[in-house]
PDB file of C-alpha atoms and ligand atoms in Angstrom:
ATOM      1  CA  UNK A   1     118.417  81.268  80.089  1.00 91.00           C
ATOM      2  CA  UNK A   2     119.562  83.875  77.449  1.00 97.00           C
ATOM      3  CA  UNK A   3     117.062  86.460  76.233  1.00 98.00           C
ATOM      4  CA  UNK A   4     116.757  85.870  72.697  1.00 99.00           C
ATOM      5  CA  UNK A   5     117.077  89.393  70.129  1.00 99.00           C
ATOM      6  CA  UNK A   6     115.506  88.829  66.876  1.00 99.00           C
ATOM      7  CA  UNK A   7     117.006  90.934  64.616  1.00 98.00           C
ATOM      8  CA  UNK A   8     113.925  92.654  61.780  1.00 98.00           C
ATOM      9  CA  UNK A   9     117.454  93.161  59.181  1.00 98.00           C
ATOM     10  CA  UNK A  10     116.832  89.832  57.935  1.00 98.00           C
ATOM     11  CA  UNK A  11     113.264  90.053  57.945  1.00 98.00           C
ATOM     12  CA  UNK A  12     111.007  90.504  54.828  1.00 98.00           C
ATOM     13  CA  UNK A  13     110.185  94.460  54.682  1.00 98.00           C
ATOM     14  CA  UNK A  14     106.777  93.853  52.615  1.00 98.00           C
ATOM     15  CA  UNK A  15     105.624  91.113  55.285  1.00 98.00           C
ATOM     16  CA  UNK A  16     107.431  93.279  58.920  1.00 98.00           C
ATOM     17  CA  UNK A  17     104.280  93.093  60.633  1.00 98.00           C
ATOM     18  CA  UNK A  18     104.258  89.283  60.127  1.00 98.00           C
ATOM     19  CA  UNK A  19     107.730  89.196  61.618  1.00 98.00           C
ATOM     20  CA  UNK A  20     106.783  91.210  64.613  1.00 98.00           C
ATOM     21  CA  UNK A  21     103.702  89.604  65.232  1.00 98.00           C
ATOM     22  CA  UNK A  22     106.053  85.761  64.892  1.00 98.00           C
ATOM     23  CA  UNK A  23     108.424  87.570  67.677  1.00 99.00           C
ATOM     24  CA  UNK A  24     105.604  88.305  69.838  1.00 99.00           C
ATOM     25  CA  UNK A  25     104.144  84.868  69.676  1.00 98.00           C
ATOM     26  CA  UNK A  26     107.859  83.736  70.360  1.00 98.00           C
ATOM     27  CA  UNK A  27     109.629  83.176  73.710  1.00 98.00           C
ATOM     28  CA  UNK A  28     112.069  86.088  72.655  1.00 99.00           C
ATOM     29  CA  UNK A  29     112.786  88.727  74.919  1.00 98.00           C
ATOM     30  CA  UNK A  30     113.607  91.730  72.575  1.00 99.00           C
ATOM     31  CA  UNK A  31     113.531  92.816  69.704  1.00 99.00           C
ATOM     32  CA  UNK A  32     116.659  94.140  67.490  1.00 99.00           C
ATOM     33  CA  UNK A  33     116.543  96.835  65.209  1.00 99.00           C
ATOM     34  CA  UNK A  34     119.737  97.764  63.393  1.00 98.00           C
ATOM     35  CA  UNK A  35     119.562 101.607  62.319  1.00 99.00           C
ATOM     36  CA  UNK A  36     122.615 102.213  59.848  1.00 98.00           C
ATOM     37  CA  UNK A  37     123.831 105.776  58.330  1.00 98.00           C
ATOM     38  CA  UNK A  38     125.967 104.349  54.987  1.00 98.00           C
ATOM     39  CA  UNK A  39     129.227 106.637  56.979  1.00 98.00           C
ATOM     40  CA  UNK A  40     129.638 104.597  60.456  1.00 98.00           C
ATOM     41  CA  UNK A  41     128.987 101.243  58.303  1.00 98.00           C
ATOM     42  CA  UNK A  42     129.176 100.974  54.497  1.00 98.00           C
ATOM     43  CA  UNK A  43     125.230  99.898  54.692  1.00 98.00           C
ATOM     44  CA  UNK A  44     122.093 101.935  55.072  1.00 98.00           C
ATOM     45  CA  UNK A  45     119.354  99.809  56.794  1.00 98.00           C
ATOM     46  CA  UNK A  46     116.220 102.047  58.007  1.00 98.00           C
ATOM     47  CA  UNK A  47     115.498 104.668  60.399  1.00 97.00           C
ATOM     48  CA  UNK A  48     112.927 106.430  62.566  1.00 98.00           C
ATOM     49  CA  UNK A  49     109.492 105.725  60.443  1.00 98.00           C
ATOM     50  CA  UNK A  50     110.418 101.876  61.022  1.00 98.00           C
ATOM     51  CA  UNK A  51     110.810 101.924  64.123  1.00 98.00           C
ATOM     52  CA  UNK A  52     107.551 104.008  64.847  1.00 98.00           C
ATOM     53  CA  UNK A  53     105.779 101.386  63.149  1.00 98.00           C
ATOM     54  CA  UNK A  54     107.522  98.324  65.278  1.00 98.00           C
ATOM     55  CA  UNK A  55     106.794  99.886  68.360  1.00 98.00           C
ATOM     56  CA  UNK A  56     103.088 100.210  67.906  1.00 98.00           C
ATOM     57  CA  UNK A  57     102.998  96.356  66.904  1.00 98.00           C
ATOM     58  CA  UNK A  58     105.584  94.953  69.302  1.00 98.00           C
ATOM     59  CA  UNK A  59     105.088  94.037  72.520  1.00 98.00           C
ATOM     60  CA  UNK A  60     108.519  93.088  73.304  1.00 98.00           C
ATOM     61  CA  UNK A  61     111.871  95.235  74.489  1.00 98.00           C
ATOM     62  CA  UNK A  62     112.584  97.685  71.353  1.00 99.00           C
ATOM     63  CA  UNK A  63     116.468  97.280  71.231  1.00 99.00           C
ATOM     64  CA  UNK A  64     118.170 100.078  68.917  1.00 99.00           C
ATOM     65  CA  UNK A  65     121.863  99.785  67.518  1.00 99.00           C
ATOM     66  CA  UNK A  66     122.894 102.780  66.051  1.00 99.00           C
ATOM     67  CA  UNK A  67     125.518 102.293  63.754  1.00 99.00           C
ATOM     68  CA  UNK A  68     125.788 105.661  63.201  1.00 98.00           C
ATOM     69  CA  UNK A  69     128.235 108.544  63.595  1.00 98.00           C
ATOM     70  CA  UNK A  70     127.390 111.374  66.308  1.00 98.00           C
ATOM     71  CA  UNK A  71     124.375 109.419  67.509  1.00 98.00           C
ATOM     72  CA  UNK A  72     124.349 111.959  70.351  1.00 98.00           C
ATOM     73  CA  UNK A  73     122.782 114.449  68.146  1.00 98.00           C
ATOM     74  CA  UNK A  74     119.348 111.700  68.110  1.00 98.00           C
ATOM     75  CA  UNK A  75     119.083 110.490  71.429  1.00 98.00           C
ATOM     76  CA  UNK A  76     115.492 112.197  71.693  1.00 98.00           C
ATOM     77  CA  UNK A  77     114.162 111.160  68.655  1.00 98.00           C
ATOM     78  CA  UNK A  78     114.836 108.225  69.678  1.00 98.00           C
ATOM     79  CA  UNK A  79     113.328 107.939  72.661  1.00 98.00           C
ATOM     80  CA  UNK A  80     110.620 109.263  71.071  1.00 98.00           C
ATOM     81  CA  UNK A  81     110.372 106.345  68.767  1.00 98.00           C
ATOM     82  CA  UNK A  82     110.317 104.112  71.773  1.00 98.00           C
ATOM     83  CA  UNK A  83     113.204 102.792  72.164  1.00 98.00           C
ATOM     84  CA  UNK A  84     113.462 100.998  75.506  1.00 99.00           C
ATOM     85  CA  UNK A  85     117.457  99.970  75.211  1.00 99.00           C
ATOM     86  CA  UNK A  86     119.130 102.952  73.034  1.00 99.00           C
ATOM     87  CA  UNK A  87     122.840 100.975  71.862  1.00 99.00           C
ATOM     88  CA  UNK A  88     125.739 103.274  70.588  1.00 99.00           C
ATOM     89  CA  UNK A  89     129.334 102.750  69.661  1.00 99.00           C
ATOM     90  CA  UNK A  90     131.934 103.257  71.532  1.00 98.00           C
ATOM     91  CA  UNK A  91     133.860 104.175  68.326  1.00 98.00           C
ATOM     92  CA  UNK A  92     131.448 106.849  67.092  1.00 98.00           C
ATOM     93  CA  UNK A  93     131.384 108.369  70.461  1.00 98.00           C
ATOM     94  CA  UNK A  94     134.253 111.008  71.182  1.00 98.00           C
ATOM     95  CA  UNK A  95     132.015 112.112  74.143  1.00 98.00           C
ATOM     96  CA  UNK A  96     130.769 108.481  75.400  1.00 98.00           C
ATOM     97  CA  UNK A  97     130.606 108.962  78.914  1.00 98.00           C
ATOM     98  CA  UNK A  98     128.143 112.096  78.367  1.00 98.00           C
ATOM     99  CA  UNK A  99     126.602 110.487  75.852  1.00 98.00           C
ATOM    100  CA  UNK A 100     125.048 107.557  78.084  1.00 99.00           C
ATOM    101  CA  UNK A 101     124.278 110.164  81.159  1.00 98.00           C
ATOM    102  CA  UNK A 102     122.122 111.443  78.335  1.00 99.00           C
ATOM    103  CA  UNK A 103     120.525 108.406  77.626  1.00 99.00           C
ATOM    104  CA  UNK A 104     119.777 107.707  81.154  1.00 98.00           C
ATOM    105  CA  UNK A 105     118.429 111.030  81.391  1.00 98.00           C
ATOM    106  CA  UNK A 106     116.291 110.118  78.465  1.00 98.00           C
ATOM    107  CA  UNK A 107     114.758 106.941  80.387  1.00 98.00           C
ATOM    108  CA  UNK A 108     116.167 104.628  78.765  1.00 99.00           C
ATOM    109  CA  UNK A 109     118.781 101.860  78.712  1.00 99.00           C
ATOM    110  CA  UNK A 110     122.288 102.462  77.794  1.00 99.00           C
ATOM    111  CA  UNK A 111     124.194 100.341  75.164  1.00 99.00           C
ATOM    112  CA  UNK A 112     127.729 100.674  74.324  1.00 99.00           C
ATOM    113  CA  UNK A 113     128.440  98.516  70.781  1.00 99.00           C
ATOM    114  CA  UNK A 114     132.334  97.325  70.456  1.00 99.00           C
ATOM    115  CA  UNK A 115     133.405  96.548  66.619  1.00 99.00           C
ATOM    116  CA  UNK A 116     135.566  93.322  66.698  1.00 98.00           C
ATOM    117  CA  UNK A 117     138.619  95.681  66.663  1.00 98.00           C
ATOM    118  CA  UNK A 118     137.630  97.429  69.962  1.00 98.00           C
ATOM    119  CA  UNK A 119     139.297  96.415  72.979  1.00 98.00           C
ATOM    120  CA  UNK A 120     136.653  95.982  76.030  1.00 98.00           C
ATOM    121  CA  UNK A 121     139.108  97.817  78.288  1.00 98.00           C
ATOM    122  CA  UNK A 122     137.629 100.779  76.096  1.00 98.00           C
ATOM    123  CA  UNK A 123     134.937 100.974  78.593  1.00 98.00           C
ATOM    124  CA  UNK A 124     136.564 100.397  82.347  1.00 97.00           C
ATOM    125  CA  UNK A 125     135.953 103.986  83.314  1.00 97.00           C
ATOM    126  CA  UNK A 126     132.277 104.144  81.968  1.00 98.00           C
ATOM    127  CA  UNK A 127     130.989 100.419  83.311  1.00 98.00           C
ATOM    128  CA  UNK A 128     128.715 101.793  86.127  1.00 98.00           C
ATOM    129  CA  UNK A 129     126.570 103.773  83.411  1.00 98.00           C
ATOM    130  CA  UNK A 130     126.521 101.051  81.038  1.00 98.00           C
ATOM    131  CA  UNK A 131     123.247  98.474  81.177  1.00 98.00           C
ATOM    132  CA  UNK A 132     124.409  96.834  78.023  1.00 99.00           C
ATOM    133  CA  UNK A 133     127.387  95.785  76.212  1.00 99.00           C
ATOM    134  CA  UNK A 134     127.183  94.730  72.733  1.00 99.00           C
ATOM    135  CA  UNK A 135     129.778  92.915  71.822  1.00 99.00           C
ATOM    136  CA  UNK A 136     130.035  92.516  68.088  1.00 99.00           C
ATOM    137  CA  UNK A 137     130.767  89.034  66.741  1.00 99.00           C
ATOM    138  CA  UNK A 138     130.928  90.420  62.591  1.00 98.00           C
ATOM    139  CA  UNK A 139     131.986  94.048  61.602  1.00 98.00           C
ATOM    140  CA  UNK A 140     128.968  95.990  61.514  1.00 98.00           C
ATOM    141  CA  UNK A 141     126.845  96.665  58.499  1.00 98.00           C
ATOM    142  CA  UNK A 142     125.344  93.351  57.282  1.00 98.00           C
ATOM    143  CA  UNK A 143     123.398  90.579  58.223  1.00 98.00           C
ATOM    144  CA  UNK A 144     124.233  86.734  57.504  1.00 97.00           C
ATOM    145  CA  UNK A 145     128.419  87.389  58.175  1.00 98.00           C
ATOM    146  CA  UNK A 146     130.311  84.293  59.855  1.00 98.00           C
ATOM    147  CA  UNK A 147     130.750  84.335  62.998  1.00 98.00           C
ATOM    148  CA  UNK A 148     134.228  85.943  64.578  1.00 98.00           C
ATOM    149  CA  UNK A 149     135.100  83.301  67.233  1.00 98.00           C
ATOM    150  CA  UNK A 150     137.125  85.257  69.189  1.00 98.00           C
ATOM    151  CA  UNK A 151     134.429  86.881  70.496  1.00 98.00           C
ATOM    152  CA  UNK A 152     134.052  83.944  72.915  1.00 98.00           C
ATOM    153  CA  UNK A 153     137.125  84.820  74.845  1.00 98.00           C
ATOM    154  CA  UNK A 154     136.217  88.410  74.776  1.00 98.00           C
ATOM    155  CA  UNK A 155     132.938  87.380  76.575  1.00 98.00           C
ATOM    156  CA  UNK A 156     134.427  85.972  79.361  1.00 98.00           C
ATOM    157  CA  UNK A 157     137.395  88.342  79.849  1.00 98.00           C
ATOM    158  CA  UNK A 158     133.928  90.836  79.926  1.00 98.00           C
ATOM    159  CA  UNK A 159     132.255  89.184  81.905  1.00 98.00           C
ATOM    160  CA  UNK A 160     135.560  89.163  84.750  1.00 98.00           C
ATOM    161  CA  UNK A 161     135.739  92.494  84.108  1.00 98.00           C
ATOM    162  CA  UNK A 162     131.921  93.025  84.943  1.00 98.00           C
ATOM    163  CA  UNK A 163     131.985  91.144  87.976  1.00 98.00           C
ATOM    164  CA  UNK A 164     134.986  92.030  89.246  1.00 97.00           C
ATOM    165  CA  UNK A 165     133.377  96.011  89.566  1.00 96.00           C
ATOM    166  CA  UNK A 166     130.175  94.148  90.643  1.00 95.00           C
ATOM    167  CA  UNK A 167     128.611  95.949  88.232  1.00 96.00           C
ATOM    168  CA  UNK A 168     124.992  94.283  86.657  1.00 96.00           C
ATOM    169  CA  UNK A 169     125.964  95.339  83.377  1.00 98.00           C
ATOM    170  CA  UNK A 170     124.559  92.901  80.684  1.00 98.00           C
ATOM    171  CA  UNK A 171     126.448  91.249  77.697  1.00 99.00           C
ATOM    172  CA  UNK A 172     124.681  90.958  74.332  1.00 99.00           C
ATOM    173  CA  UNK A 173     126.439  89.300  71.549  1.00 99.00           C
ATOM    174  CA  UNK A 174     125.212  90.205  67.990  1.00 99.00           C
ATOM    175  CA  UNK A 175     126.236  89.167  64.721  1.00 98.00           C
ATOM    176  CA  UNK A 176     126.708  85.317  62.938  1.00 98.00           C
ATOM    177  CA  UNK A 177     124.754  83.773  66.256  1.00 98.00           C
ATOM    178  CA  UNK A 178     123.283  80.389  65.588  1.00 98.00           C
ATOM    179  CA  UNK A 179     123.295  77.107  67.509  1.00 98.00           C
ATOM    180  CA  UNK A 180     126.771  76.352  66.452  1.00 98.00           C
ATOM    181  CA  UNK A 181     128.026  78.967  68.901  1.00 98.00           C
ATOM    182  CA  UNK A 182     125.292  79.968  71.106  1.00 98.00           C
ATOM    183  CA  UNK A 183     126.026  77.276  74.039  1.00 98.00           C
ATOM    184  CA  UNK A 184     129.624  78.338  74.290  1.00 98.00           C
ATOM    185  CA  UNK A 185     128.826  82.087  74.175  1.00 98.00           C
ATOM    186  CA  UNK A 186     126.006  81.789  76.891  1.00 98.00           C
ATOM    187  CA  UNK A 187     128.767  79.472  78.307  1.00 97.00           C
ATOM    188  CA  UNK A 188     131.217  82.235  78.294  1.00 98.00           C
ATOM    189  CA  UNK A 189     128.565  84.694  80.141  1.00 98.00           C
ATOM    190  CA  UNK A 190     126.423  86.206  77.100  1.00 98.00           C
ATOM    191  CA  UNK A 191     122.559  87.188  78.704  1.00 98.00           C
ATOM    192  CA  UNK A 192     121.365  88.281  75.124  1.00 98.00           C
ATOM    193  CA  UNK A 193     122.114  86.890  71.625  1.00 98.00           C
ATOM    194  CA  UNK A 194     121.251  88.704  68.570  1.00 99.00           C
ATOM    195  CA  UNK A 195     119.854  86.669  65.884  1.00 98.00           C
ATOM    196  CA  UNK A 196     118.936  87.676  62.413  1.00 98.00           C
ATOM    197  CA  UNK A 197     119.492  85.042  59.576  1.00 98.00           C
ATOM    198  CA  UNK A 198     119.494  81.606  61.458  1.00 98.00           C
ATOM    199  CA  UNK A 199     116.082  82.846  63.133  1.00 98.00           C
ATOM    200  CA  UNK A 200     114.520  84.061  59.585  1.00 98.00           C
ATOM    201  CA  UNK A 201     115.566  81.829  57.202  1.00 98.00           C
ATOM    202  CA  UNK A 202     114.724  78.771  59.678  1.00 98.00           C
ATOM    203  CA  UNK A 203     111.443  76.626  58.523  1.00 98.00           C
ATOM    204  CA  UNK A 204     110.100  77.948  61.825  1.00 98.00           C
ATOM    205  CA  UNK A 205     111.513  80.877  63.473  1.00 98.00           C
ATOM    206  CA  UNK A 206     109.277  79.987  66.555  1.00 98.00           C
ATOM    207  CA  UNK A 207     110.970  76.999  67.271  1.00 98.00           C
ATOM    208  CA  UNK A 208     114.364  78.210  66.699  1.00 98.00           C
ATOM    209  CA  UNK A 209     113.730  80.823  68.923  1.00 98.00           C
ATOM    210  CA  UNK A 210     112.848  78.892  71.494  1.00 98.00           C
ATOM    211  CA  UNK A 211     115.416  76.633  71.078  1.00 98.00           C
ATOM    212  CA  UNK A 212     118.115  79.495  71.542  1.00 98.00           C
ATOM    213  CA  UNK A 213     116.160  80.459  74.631  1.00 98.00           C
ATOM    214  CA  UNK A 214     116.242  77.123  76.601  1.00 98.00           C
ATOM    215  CA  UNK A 215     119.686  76.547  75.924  1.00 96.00           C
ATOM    216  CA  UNK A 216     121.492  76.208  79.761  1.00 84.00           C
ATOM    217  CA  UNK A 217     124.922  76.366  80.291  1.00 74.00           C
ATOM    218  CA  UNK A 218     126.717  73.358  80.868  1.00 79.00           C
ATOM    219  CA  UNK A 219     127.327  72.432  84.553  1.00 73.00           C
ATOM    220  CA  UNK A 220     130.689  71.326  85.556  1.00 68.00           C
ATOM    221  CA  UNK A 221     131.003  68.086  87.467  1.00 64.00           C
TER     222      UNK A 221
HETATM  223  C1  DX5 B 301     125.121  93.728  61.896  1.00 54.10           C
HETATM  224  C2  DX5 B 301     123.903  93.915  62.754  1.00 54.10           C
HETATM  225  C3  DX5 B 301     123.342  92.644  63.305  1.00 54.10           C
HETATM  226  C4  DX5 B 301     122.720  91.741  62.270  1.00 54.10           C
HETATM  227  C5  DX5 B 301     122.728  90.339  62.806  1.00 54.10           C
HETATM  228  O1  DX5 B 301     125.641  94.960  61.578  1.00 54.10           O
HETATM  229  O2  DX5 B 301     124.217  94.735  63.853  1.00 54.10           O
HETATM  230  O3  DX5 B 301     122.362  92.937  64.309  1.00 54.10           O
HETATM  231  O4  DX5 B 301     121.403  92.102  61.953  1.00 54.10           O
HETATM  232  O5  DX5 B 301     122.350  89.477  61.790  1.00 54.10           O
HETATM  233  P1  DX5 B 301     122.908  87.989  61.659  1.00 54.10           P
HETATM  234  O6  DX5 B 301     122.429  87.260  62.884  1.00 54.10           O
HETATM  235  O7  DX5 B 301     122.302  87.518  60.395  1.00 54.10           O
HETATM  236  O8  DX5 B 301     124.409  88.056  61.630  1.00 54.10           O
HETATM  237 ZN1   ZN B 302     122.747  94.838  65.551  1.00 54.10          ZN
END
């Protein structure tokens, strides 16, 4: 079973404690909150305030992806915050391999996002200090984006790579996830899927969450 990562971006900001309190009634796992700078992405989303606030109502995993540039110079306030799963990218990080001992100094769980564009070969010589991979299925800045197929084949070439260094690193695919692709990614060897639009605009997010989370890969015969 996949944990399933609501993301608040699509939520409605006058009615977020609605949406947290739907996420903790859910069979979701985490919860995704998409922190954006307008100069990493072309998009500013919300930052530290927010994320105070979801904290003290969520009782799920706080997942943060930074999409910002030098995130190393917030680490702390972000662990401050709460966050239990801090997610950077690997192309805003000159320093990445410093960057995540920092993280794990921190306490908390390392992310590495990869744009589309970013080979996962990117991160061979950092796996062992990486919890998280988040693999990026839309370029980053924007909810509601189709869904870059290719991503699929990128999972499972990850997910070789992963086991091959028998490493427990985790793959989370965010961005354009709905039941259209979800089977094949989870197929492929995604643990977590992102979902923002096809969970909120859904008649009931409840359900759709929990029919993302009791998807099972197919078995072979
Ligand atoms: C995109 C964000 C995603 C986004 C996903 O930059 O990182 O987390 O909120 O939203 P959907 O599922 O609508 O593509
Ligand atoms: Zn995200």
């Amino acid at each position: 079973m996949a944990i399933i990562a609501p993301s608040i971006l699509a939520a409605d900001f006058l009615r977020l404690g609605d949406a947290i309190e739907m996420i903790n009634r859910s069979e979701a796992g985490w919860v995704h909150c998409d922190v954006m700078d307008g100069k990493f992405v072309p998009n500013i989303s919300f930052g530290i305030p927010v994320l105070e606030a979801v904290r003290r109502a969520t009782t799920k995993i706080l997942d943060v992806h930074l999409m910002i540039v030098e995130p190393e110079r917030y680490l702390s306030v972000f662990k401050s915050c709460g966050a239990d799963v801090l997610t950077v990218h690997q192309e805003a990080c000159i320093h990445l391999h410093r960057t995540l001992q920092a993280i794990r100094d921190l306490g908390m769980k390392t992310g590495v996002a990869l744009n589309p564009s970013t080979p996962i070969s990117t991160l061979e010589e950092v796996l062992p200090l990486i919890d998280v991979v988040c693999l990026m299925s839309v370029n980053p800045g924007f909810g509601g984006q189709k869904f870059i197929s290719s991503v699929i084949d990128k999972t499972a070439r990850l997910k070789q790579m992963i086991n091959t260094s028998k490493s427990s690193t985790l793959i989370e695919i965010d961005g354009g996830v709905s039941m259209a692709n979800a089977q094949t990614l989870i197929q492929a060897g995604a643990d977590i899927l992102v979902a923002g639009n096809f969970v909120f605009t859904a008649s009931n997010p409840v359900h759709t969450i929990s029919e993302l989370a009791n998807i099972r890969p197919m078995v072979n015969i």
